[in-house]
Tab-separated table of C-alpha atoms and ligand atoms in Angstrom:
chain	number	residue	atom	x	y	z
A	25	MET	CA	-166.291	107.313	93.728
A	26	ALA	CA	-167.194	106.576	89.819
A	27	GLU	CA	-171.904	106.299	88.972
A	28	SER	CA	-172.634	103.494	88.201
A	29	PHE	CA	-174.626	102.141	85.504
A	30	PHE	CA	-176.950	99.007	83.804
A	31	ARG	CA	-176.831	97.969	80.723
A	32	LEU	CA	-179.077	95.301	79.365
A	33	TYR	CA	-176.852	92.659	76.994
A	34	ALA	CA	-177.550	93.397	73.419
A	35	CYS	CA	-179.020	90.256	72.894
A	36	CYS	CA	-181.361	90.557	75.545
A	37	LEU	CA	-184.711	92.376	74.024
A	38	LEU	CA	-187.472	94.837	75.565
A	39	VAL	CA	-191.321	94.555	74.835
A	40	LYS	CA	-193.324	95.646	76.750
A	41	GLY	CA	-197.559	94.362	76.889
A	42	THR	CA	-199.998	96.511	78.485
A	43	LYS	CA	-200.266	94.416	82.000
A	44	ARG	CA	-196.600	93.113	81.716
A	45	SER	CA	-193.308	93.555	79.413
A	46	MET	CA	-190.645	90.541	78.671
A	47	ILE	CA	-187.213	90.482	77.675
A	48	CYS	CA	-186.694	88.166	75.102
A	49	ASP	CA	-182.650	86.975	75.078
A	50	VAL	CA	-182.598	85.697	71.189
A	51	GLN	CA	-178.918	84.720	71.942
A	52	ARG	CA	-179.798	81.855	74.097
A	53	GLY	CA	-183.677	81.445	72.565
A	54	SER	CA	-185.223	82.627	75.707
A	55	PHE	CA	-187.609	84.778	77.032
A	56	HIS	CA	-188.649	86.204	81.063
A	57	LEU	CA	-191.631	88.208	81.819
A	58	VAL	CA	-190.431	91.086	84.354
A	59	PRO	CA	-193.220	93.956	85.710
A	60	ASN	CA	-194.194	96.791	83.316
A	61	GLY	CA	-191.919	99.029	86.275
A	62	LEU	CA	-188.460	97.182	85.340
A	63	TYR	CA	-189.724	97.719	81.807
A	64	GLU	CA	-189.780	101.834	82.835
A	65	ILE	CA	-186.266	101.855	84.434
A	66	LEU	CA	-184.478	100.072	81.208
A	67	THR	CA	-185.534	102.549	79.005
A	68	GLU	CA	-187.111	105.669	80.504
A	69	HIS	CA	-184.555	106.032	82.599
A	70	LYS	CA	-181.107	104.261	80.147
A	71	GLN	CA	-178.944	106.601	80.141
A	72	ARG	CA	-179.256	107.655	84.030
A	73	ALA	CA	-177.070	106.556	86.869
A	74	ILE	CA	-178.510	104.346	89.045
A	75	SER	CA	-178.610	106.816	91.576
A	76	ALA	CA	-180.061	109.049	89.803
A	77	ILE	CA	-182.726	106.333	88.879
A	78	LYS	CA	-183.844	106.230	92.733
A	79	ALA	CA	-183.860	109.915	92.817
A	80	THR	CA	-186.123	109.916	90.419
A	81	TYR	CA	-188.808	107.627	91.738
A	82	GLN	CA	-188.039	109.968	95.146
A	83	HIS	CA	-185.684	106.970	96.857
A	84	GLN	CA	-189.050	105.209	97.659
A	85	TYR	CA	-187.868	102.249	95.440
A	86	ASP	CA	-184.517	102.055	96.450
A	87	GLU	CA	-184.574	98.582	97.468
A	88	THR	CA	-186.886	97.522	94.663
A	89	ILE	CA	-184.107	99.075	91.585
A	90	ASP	CA	-181.751	97.537	93.406
A	91	GLU	CA	-183.390	93.664	93.835
A	92	TYR	CA	-184.071	94.353	89.847
A	93	PHE	CA	-180.717	95.507	88.986
A	94	ASP	CA	-179.494	92.589	91.214
A	95	PHE	CA	-181.852	89.868	89.493
A	96	LEU	CA	-180.661	90.435	85.811
A	97	VAL	CA	-177.140	90.027	86.612
A	98	SER	CA	-177.671	87.218	88.376
A	99	ASN	CA	-179.608	85.721	85.344
A	100	GLU	CA	-177.192	87.104	82.630
A	101	PHE	CA	-179.141	89.849	81.209
A	102	GLY	CA	-177.659	92.562	81.814
A	103	PHE	CA	-174.140	94.285	83.664
A	104	TYR	CA	-172.973	97.153	86.107
A	105	CYS	CA	-170.277	99.563	83.849
A	106	GLU	CA	-169.478	103.568	84.209
A	107	GLU	CA	-170.275	106.222	81.756
A	108	PRO	CA	-167.486	105.989	79.358
A	109	ASP	CA	-168.280	102.262	78.773
A	110	LEU	CA	-171.511	103.034	77.681
A	111	GLU	CA	-170.494	103.987	74.151
A	112	LEU	CA	-168.532	100.652	73.821
A	113	PHE	CA	-172.129	98.868	74.182
A	114	PRO	CA	-174.026	100.272	71.375
A	115	ASP	CA	-177.951	98.515	71.063
A	116	ILE	CA	-178.976	95.863	68.107
A	117	SER	CA	-179.878	96.877	64.833
A	118	MET	CA	-183.426	96.430	64.153
A	119	ASP	CA	-182.975	96.227	60.666
A	120	TRP	CA	-184.247	93.173	58.484
A	121	GLU	CA	-183.400	92.499	55.394
A	122	VAL	CA	-182.742	89.172	53.328
A	123	PRO	CA	-181.656	89.059	49.544
A	124	PHE	CA	-184.432	86.407	48.737
A	125	GLU	CA	-187.692	87.304	47.215
A	126	ILE	CA	-189.311	84.409	48.390
A	127	THR	CA	-187.987	82.531	51.584
A	128	ASN	CA	-190.045	79.743	52.411
A	129	ALA	CA	-193.685	77.851	51.511
A	130	ILE	CA	-196.036	75.023	52.056
A	131	ILE	CA	-196.631	72.606	49.452
A	132	ASP	CA	-199.839	71.269	50.711
A	133	VAL	CA	-200.909	67.359	49.480
A	134	ASN	CA	-204.156	64.890	48.773
A	135	THR	CA	-205.464	62.410	47.060
A	136	GLN	CA	-206.364	64.837	43.636
A	137	SER	CA	-203.387	66.893	44.181
A	138	GLN	CA	-200.798	66.217	41.155
A	139	HIS	CA	-198.200	68.250	41.966
A	140	ASP	CA	-194.605	68.827	39.113
A	141	TYR	CA	-192.029	69.159	41.705
A	142	THR	CA	-189.421	69.257	39.069
A	143	ARG	CA	-190.875	72.214	38.155
A	144	ILE	CA	-192.057	73.736	41.628
A	145	LEU	CA	-188.410	73.054	42.675
A	146	ASP	CA	-186.841	74.775	39.672
A	147	GLN	CA	-189.280	78.038	40.782
A	148	PHE	CA	-188.208	77.981	43.972
A	149	GLU	CA	-184.159	77.493	43.023
A	150	ASN	CA	-185.316	80.736	40.501
A	151	LEU	CA	-186.876	82.492	43.766
A	152	GLY	CA	-184.151	81.759	46.429
A	153	CYS	CA	-186.626	79.970	48.907
A	154	ARG	CA	-184.210	77.752	51.108
A	155	HIS	CA	-187.020	75.598	53.265
A	156	PHE	CA	-190.068	74.342	52.400
A	157	GLN	CA	-193.483	72.062	54.072
A	158	LEU	CA	-194.935	69.852	52.726
A	159	ARG	CA	-198.280	68.803	54.249
A	160	VAL	CA	-199.559	65.443	52.941
A	161	TYR	CA	-203.347	64.657	54.068
A	162	VAL	CA	-203.104	60.844	52.875
A	163	GLU	CA	-201.409	57.877	52.985
A	164	LYS	CA	-198.529	57.902	50.369
A	165	PRO	CA	-195.882	54.897	50.375
A	166	LEU	CA	-192.198	56.356	51.052
A	167	ASN	CA	-191.365	56.135	47.547
A	168	TYR	CA	-193.258	59.115	46.646
A	169	TYR	CA	-190.837	61.321	49.902
A	170	VAL	CA	-187.805	59.656	48.331
A	171	ASP	CA	-188.399	60.762	44.584
A	172	LEU	CA	-188.865	64.258	46.113
A	173	LEU	CA	-186.375	64.515	48.507
A	174	ASP	CA	-183.652	62.854	45.585
A	175	ASN	CA	-185.151	65.631	43.669
A	176	LEU	CA	-183.357	67.779	45.982
A	177	GLU	CA	-180.314	66.804	44.742
A	178	ASN	CA	-177.467	69.948	44.353
A	179	ARG	CA	-180.660	72.297	44.657
A	180	ARG	CA	-179.757	74.737	47.042
A	181	ILE	CA	-182.879	74.444	49.637
A	182	ILE	CA	-181.528	74.176	52.864
A	183	SER	CA	-184.490	72.110	55.011
A	184	VAL	CA	-187.446	70.866	54.277
A	185	GLU	CA	-190.408	70.071	57.416
A	186	LEU	CA	-192.445	66.835	56.226
A	187	LEU	CA	-195.974	66.311	57.409
A	188	ILE	CA	-196.991	62.965	56.508
A	189	LYS	CA	-200.128	60.702	57.081
A	190	PHE	CA	-199.181	57.724	59.057
A	191	GLY	CA	-198.962	54.065	56.932
A	192	ALA	CA	-198.043	51.258	56.729
A	193	GLU	CA	-194.311	52.225	56.042
A	194	THR	CA	-194.184	54.932	58.670
A	195	ILE	CA	-192.740	53.163	61.707
A	196	LEU	CA	-189.196	54.366	63.297
A	197	GLU	CA	-187.146	52.757	61.740
A	198	ASN	CA	-187.727	53.244	58.241
A	199	LEU	CA	-188.293	57.530	58.696
A	200	LYS	CA	-184.345	57.453	60.660
A	201	LYS	CA	-183.395	55.589	57.724
A	202	LEU	CA	-184.942	58.227	55.721
A	203	THR	CA	-183.609	61.106	58.173
A	204	ASP	CA	-180.108	59.951	58.174
A	205	LYS	CA	-179.472	59.465	53.974
A	206	TYR	CA	-181.288	63.331	53.595
A	207	PRO	CA	-179.692	65.352	56.567
A	208	ARG	CA	-182.032	68.667	54.729
A	209	ILE	CA	-185.330	67.123	56.907
A	210	HIS	CA	-185.673	69.269	59.554
A	211	ASN	CA	-188.419	67.815	60.838
A	212	LEU	CA	-190.569	65.288	59.856
A	213	ILE	CA	-193.876	64.802	61.662
A	214	VAL	CA	-196.488	61.764	60.999
A	215	HIS	CA	-199.962	62.463	62.340
A	216	SER	CA	-202.567	60.332	62.300
A	217	THR	CA	-200.789	57.794	64.673
A	218	SER	CA	-202.161	56.299	67.675
A	219	PHE	CA	-199.557	57.977	69.465
A	220	ASN	CA	-197.771	60.978	70.885
A	221	GLN	CA	-194.197	60.576	70.724
A	222	ILE	CA	-191.242	62.936	70.057
A	223	ASN	CA	-187.788	61.276	68.706
A	224	PRO	CA	-185.429	64.465	68.890
A	225	ASP	CA	-181.781	63.899	67.157
A	226	PRO	CA	-178.785	65.690	69.360
A	227	SER	CA	-178.016	67.510	65.748
A	228	GLY	CA	-181.726	69.898	65.704
A	229	MET	CA	-182.116	68.204	62.421
A	230	GLY	CA	-183.747	64.993	61.333
A	231	ASN	CA	-186.060	64.850	64.281
A	232	VAL	CA	-189.100	62.194	64.239
A	233	VAL	CA	-192.222	62.966	65.224
A	234	PHE	CA	-195.604	60.565	65.931
A	235	VAL	CA	-198.855	62.499	66.831
A	236	LYS	CA	-202.235	61.370	66.964
A	237	GLN	CA	-203.851	64.457	65.578
A	238	GLU	CA	-205.530	63.562	62.535
A	239	ILE	CA	-204.498	66.330	60.024
A	240	SER	CA	-206.937	65.932	56.908
A	241	ASN	CA	-206.480	69.357	54.979
A	242	ALA	CA	-205.359	73.096	55.621
A	243	ASN	CA	-208.006	73.638	58.406
A	244	HIS	CA	-205.907	72.582	61.257
A	245	CYS	CA	-202.498	75.269	60.614
A	246	GLY	CA	-203.387	78.553	62.576
A	247	LEU	CA	-202.987	77.450	66.153
A	248	ILE	CA	-201.267	80.725	68.721
A	249	SER	CA	-199.886	78.982	71.647
A	250	THR	CA	-196.266	79.559	73.784
A	251	ASP	CA	-195.069	76.155	71.691
A	252	TYR	CA	-195.374	77.892	68.632
A	253	PHE	CA	-193.009	80.852	69.902
A	254	SER	CA	-190.216	81.598	68.058
A	255	ILE	CA	-186.813	82.854	69.896
A	256	ASN	CA	-184.392	83.964	68.135
A	257	LEU	CA	-182.940	87.411	66.289
A	258	THR	CA	-184.321	86.910	62.785
A	259	THR	CA	-188.434	86.320	63.778
A	260	PHE	CA	-187.710	89.524	66.374
A	261	LEU	CA	-186.638	92.033	63.973
A	262	GLU	CA	-188.508	90.762	61.082
A	263	SER	CA	-191.603	91.181	63.336
A	264	GLN	CA	-190.480	94.795	63.590
A	265	LYS	CA	-192.090	95.620	60.624
A	266	HIS	CA	-193.256	92.331	58.171
A	267	ASN	CA	-195.533	89.672	59.250
A	268	THR	CA	-194.304	86.254	61.515
A	269	CYS	CA	-195.494	83.594	59.017
A	270	LEU	CA	-196.578	85.194	55.792
A	271	ASN	CA	-193.567	87.104	54.926
A	272	ARG	CA	-192.149	86.043	52.041
A	273	LYS	CA	-193.956	83.032	51.931
A	274	ILE	CA	-195.604	81.176	48.681
A	275	SER	CA	-197.855	78.617	49.029
A	276	ILE	CA	-199.426	75.853	46.590
A	277	ASP	CA	-202.333	74.046	47.488
A	278	VAL	CA	-203.934	70.933	47.190
A	279	GLU	CA	-205.492	71.603	43.904
A	280	GLY	CA	-202.108	73.276	42.758
A	281	ASN	CA	-203.484	77.360	43.447
A	282	ILE	CA	-200.845	79.507	44.198
A	283	LYS	CA	-201.709	81.804	47.565
A	284	ASN	CA	-200.604	83.237	50.519
A	285	CYS	CA	-201.077	79.912	52.740
A	286	PRO	CA	-203.508	77.533	51.692
A	287	SER	CA	-205.946	78.533	53.733
A	288	MET	CA	-206.700	81.568	52.707
A	289	THR	CA	-209.171	81.443	49.555
A	290	LYS	CA	-207.472	84.268	47.357
A	291	SER	CA	-205.739	82.125	44.889
A	292	TYR	CA	-203.422	84.555	42.400
A	293	GLY	CA	-203.123	81.605	39.350
A	294	ASN	CA	-202.625	77.320	38.885
A	295	ILE	CA	-199.075	76.286	39.506
A	296	ARG	CA	-200.510	74.568	36.063
A	297	ASP	CA	-200.479	77.733	33.873
A	298	THR	CA	-198.962	80.630	36.198
A	299	THR	CA	-195.644	80.328	37.499
A	300	LEU	CA	-195.057	81.567	40.809
A	301	ARG	CA	-193.771	84.384	39.614
A	302	GLU	CA	-196.088	86.277	38.263
A	303	ALA	CA	-198.624	84.686	41.212
A	304	ILE	CA	-196.177	87.046	43.600
A	305	GLU	CA	-196.055	89.811	41.116
A	306	LYS	CA	-199.669	90.308	40.929
A	307	GLN	CA	-201.325	92.602	42.487
A	308	GLY	CA	-202.376	92.267	46.280
A	309	PHE	CA	-200.107	89.029	47.137
A	310	LYS	CA	-197.423	91.082	48.944
A	311	ASP	CA	-199.873	92.894	50.703
A	312	VAL	CA	-200.102	90.453	54.150
A	313	TRP	CA	-196.110	90.819	54.107
A	314	TYR	CA	-196.909	93.922	55.874
A	315	ILE	CA	-199.008	93.214	58.256
A	316	HIS	CA	-197.677	93.016	61.421
A	317	LYS	CA	-197.977	92.662	65.321
A	318	ASP	CA	-197.935	95.904	65.805
A	319	GLN	CA	-201.075	97.002	63.651
A	320	ILE	CA	-203.042	94.443	65.236
A	321	GLU	CA	-205.866	94.350	67.225
A	322	VAL	CA	-204.934	92.861	70.966
A	323	CYS	CA	-201.227	91.441	69.486
A	324	LYS	CA	-200.191	95.293	69.418
A	325	ASP	CA	-200.722	95.302	73.340
A	326	CYS	CA	-199.320	92.182	74.025
A	327	GLU	CA	-195.428	91.342	75.170
A	328	PHE	CA	-195.371	88.056	73.070
A	329	ARG	CA	-195.439	89.566	69.799
A	330	HIS	CA	-192.169	89.935	68.422
A	331	ILE	CA	-191.787	86.445	68.842
A	332	CYS	CA	-195.537	84.784	68.551
A	333	THR	CA	-196.525	83.817	64.857
A	334	ASP	CA	-199.125	85.527	63.105
A	335	CYS	CA	-201.994	84.308	61.230
A	336	ARG	CA	-203.776	86.326	59.467
A	337	ALA	CA	-205.901	83.085	57.494
A	338	TYR	CA	-208.123	82.810	61.106
A	339	ILE	CA	-208.726	85.693	61.872
A	340	GLN	CA	-211.482	86.779	64.976
A	341	ASP	CA	-213.085	89.082	62.421
A	342	PRO	CA	-213.001	88.082	58.996
A	343	ASN	CA	-214.287	91.411	57.861
A	344	ASN	CA	-211.157	93.652	59.887
A	345	ILE	CA	-208.444	92.223	58.348
A	346	TYR	CA	-206.264	93.653	61.620
A	347	SER	CA	-208.095	91.610	63.879
A	348	LYS	CA	-206.550	88.963	66.167
A	349	PRO	CA	-205.868	85.788	64.924
A	350	ALA	CA	-208.747	83.565	65.694
A	351	LYS	CA	-207.247	80.314	67.033
A	352	CYS	CA	-204.999	82.973	70.038
A	353	SER	CA	-206.321	82.618	73.290
A	354	TYR	CA	-203.976	84.685	75.240
A	355	ASN	CA	-205.693	87.886	76.964
A	356	PRO	CA	-202.474	90.100	77.185
A	357	TYR	CA	-205.101	92.654	79.269
A	358	THR	CA	-205.102	90.197	81.795
A	359	ALA	CA	-202.166	88.178	81.146
A	360	THR	CA	-203.927	84.823	81.340
A	361	TRP	CA	-204.472	81.864	78.584
A	362	GLY	CA	-207.831	80.504	78.364
A	363	ASP	CA	-208.938	76.746	78.648
A	364	ASP	CA	-208.161	75.903	74.533
A	365	ASN	CA	-204.845	76.978	75.151
A	366	PRO	CA	-203.293	73.687	73.662
A	367	THR	CA	-200.232	73.671	75.565
A	368	ASN	CA	-197.394	70.372	75.835
A	369	ASN	CA	-197.981	69.960	72.637
A	370	PRO	CA	-195.818	67.605	71.257
A	371	LEU	CA	-194.623	69.598	68.796
A	372	HIS	CA	-192.773	71.529	70.878
A	373	GLY	CA	-189.284	73.315	70.487
A	374	LYS	CA	-189.518	71.135	67.467
B	408	LIG	S1	-201.856	81.752	57.823
B	408	LIG	FE1	-202.511	81.622	59.578
B	408	LIG	S2	-203.154	79.215	58.197
B	408	LIG	FE2	-201.760	80.454	57.180
B	408	LIG	S3	-200.126	79.553	56.829
B	408	LIG	FE3	-199.982	81.172	58.251
B	408	LIG	S4	-200.536	80.099	60.474
B	408	LIG	FE4	-201.240	78.809	59.053
B	409	LIG	S1	-202.525	87.899	71.518
B	409	LIG	FE1	-201.486	88.119	69.388
B	409	LIG	S2	-198.875	88.382	69.583
B	409	LIG	FE2	-200.258	87.554	71.433
B	409	LIG	S3	-199.974	85.616	71.742
B	409	LIG	FE3	-201.506	86.074	71.141
B	409	LIG	S4	-201.694	85.849	68.556
B	409	LIG	FE4	-199.806	86.418	69.781
C-alpha cells in the first residue's frame, strides 16, 4: 500500500509563536490556534510520510498525530495524499509586489485645516494611491464631504474611509444616501455619538458605523487588538518584509504637514509648498516602510505577527524604534491579553 503524506492547502499558512502557533487561512479570512507540536510536524517533517513521522517520535504520539491530521482534514485545512502527488501542490509564493509608489493615505482635519483637496487628490493619482482615509475631528456639514466625494469623479481612487464627527446632519438616513450615491465609500464611521451601532452593507462597501468614542485628534490611533487583525494574503505577504501600517503610506496632518503618519512628529514638508513626491523622496521617509514584525521586540515571537497591524508611532520605548507597539496588551510568552484588550470594538471586521 502506498505511503500516506499530508499537505496543508496552499492558502493555509503557518506562523509559529513562542507559546503556540497559528494556521492562517488567507482564503477564508480566518485563523486557528494550534499547538507548537503540530507546527513542528507540519514544517520539520513536511517531507515525510505519516508513518515516518510517527517513527520519528518513537511511536509515543501516534494517537495524537492521527488526531492532529483528522482535525486538519475536518476543518478543511489540509488533505492526505500520496508521494507522487506532492509536487502537484507547491507552496504559495511569499513575494510581495505592488506597482504603486503609495498605496494608502491619511488626511486629518480639524478647525484650522485648510487642505486643498483637488491638489492633494491630483498628487494621489500621480503616486498611484488607491485608498485613503479622511479623519475629521470637528463637526462639518454634509456638503463638505459631498464636495470631496464629487472631486473623486474620474479619479482612480478605489475606496475611501470617512471618520466624521457626529452632528445635526449625520443621521443614518442621510449617511445611507451618501454611501449609496458614492459607492467608493468603504466605511463611514461617525464618532462622538451617544450610542454604538453598526449598519453593515451586504456588499461589504458603504458600512455605516456609529461609535460613542470621542475622537478629537490623532492620538486615538495605534490600538492593537484582535478586532484589527487583517487576515488576507496581501497583508500576510507584505508583513514578511514590510511594515503592516506604514508601508507605502503617506499622511497629511491637520496642519498640512506631510508625514508617515499623523501621530508621528517628523514632518517632511508642508503640502502648501512641498509635493507628496518630494516628501517621499526625502531621506528617511521610507525607512519605516521596511520595519517588519520579525524585527520587532516581542512581536517577533508572536503567532499573530503576520495578521497584526504594526504601530510605530506609539511604541513601548520611544528610544528604540524596534520596540513593541505601546497599545498592545498581548503577551505571546503567556498567550494572554491584558485587561485593557479592547475587544468587542464596534468597528470589528469593518
Ligand atoms: S503608525 Fe500607529 S498611529 Fe500611525 S497610522 Fe499606524 S497605527 Fe495609527
Ligand atoms: S505582540 Fe506584536 S504581533 Fe502580537 S498582537 Fe501585539 S502588536 Fe501584534
